[in-house]
Amino acid sequence: MPRPSNRLAYLHRQYRDATASVRERTRRHVATTWTSLPDYKDNSVEHFANRSSRLVAVGAITTGTLTAAFIESVVRDRTGNARRATIDTARLASLRKNIDPVEVYMRPGRQVWWELSKGVDYLTAVDRGLTRALTLTSTDLQLAKIDAGSQAIQAQPEIVAYERVTGPTPCELCQEAAGTLYKSDELMELHDNCSCDLVPVFGEPQFTDATDYGSAPTTENDELGRVLATLP
């Protein structure tokens, strides 16, 4: 059992590892679906889009459920009491604005077609399509994490803010934004393949690199809202 002073770090580590496992498993299933296609013509791409959107929906709901449970466990550990982590999981499978998830997962196939039209060789085009599919997958799971975290945090009046804490393999953007504090009703920005976590704050930051409220540089994406970098 960890010492009380290390309890938050322990809970966060357990949560981080669990959500990372969901992400890797979902990406692996999406990749297997992609590489097992007989070709990348319309019918095959439609099959991929339908199956992958369902796979990612499951991963998104699982990620959201884990996130809400983490927030609840932190509040209970800190205060001895917490409201039940009830969130709207149905919306987690479709958080992009004004677009159906199946349409989103048609994009890797269109990527292949576009690459081929530019004279790229077939295997390279297929590989770039896979990269696009995995980026979409990671981004959608992060959207679910942020949305579920926001729902859970706003349901706990003891939480005054939350801190952006990097995931297991942070990029330069994540490292630059690490420690940013957000008001409890403010959505954290994301970017391609982001895996940052939302860690509750109860009056003062628990991590030494905390900065000001919402200080990370942002831009607007038509589909995803406020982001740290422009997404495809």
mmCIF file with all atom_site columns, C-alpha atoms in Angstrom, residues 45 61 100 102 114 117 163 182 188 192 206 212 222 224:
data_model
loop_
_atom_site.group_PDB
_atom_site.id
_atom_site.type_symbol
_atom_site.label_atom_id
_atom_site.label_alt_id
_atom_site.label_comp_id
_atom_site.label_asym_id
_atom_site.label_entity_id
_atom_site.label_seq_id
_atom_site.pdbx_PDB_ins_code
_atom_site.Cartn_x
_atom_site.Cartn_y
_atom_site.Cartn_z
_atom_site.occupancy
_atom_site.B_iso_or_equiv
_atom_site.pdbx_formal_charge
_atom_site.auth_seq_id
_atom_site.auth_comp_id
_atom_site.auth_asym_id
_atom_site.auth_atom_id
_atom_site.pdbx_PDB_model_num
ATOM 1  C CA . VAL A 1 45  ? -13.115 0.738  -47.121 1.00 0.00 ? 45  VAL A CA 1
ATOM 2  C CA . ILE A 1 61  ? -16.767 4.337  -23.648 1.00 0.00 ? 61  ILE A CA 1
ATOM 3  C CA . ASP A 1 100 ? -20.786 10.650 -38.427 1.00 0.00 ? 100 ASP A CA 1
ATOM 4  C CA . VAL A 1 102 ? -18.372 6.021  -40.025 1.00 0.00 ? 102 VAL A CA 1
ATOM 5  C CA . TRP A 1 114 ? -5.315  10.370 -52.884 1.00 0.00 ? 114 TRP A CA 1
ATOM 6  C CA . SER A 1 117 ? -3.457  9.655  -57.543 1.00 0.00 ? 117 SER A CA 1
ATOM 7  C CA . GLU A 1 163 ? -4.241  20.014 -14.053 1.00 0.00 ? 163 GLU A CA 1
ATOM 8  C CA . TYR A 1 182 ? -8.028  24.603 -16.150 1.00 0.00 ? 182 TYR A CA 1
ATOM 9  C CA . MET A 1 188 ? -8.626  20.789 -22.082 1.00 0.00 ? 188 MET A CA 1
ATOM 10 C CA . ASP A 1 192 ? -2.817  14.460 -32.816 1.00 0.00 ? 192 ASP A CA 1
ATOM 11 C CA . GLN A 1 206 ? -0.392  18.629 -6.612  1.00 0.00 ? 206 GLN A CA 1
ATOM 12 C CA . ASP A 1 212 ? -1.721  29.530 -14.924 1.00 0.00 ? 212 ASP A CA 1
ATOM 13 C CA . ASP A 1 222 ? -13.725 23.102 -37.131 1.00 0.00 ? 222 ASP A CA 1
ATOM 14 C CA . LEU A 1 224 ? -12.688 19.273 -32.674 1.00 0.00 ? 224 LEU A CA 1
#
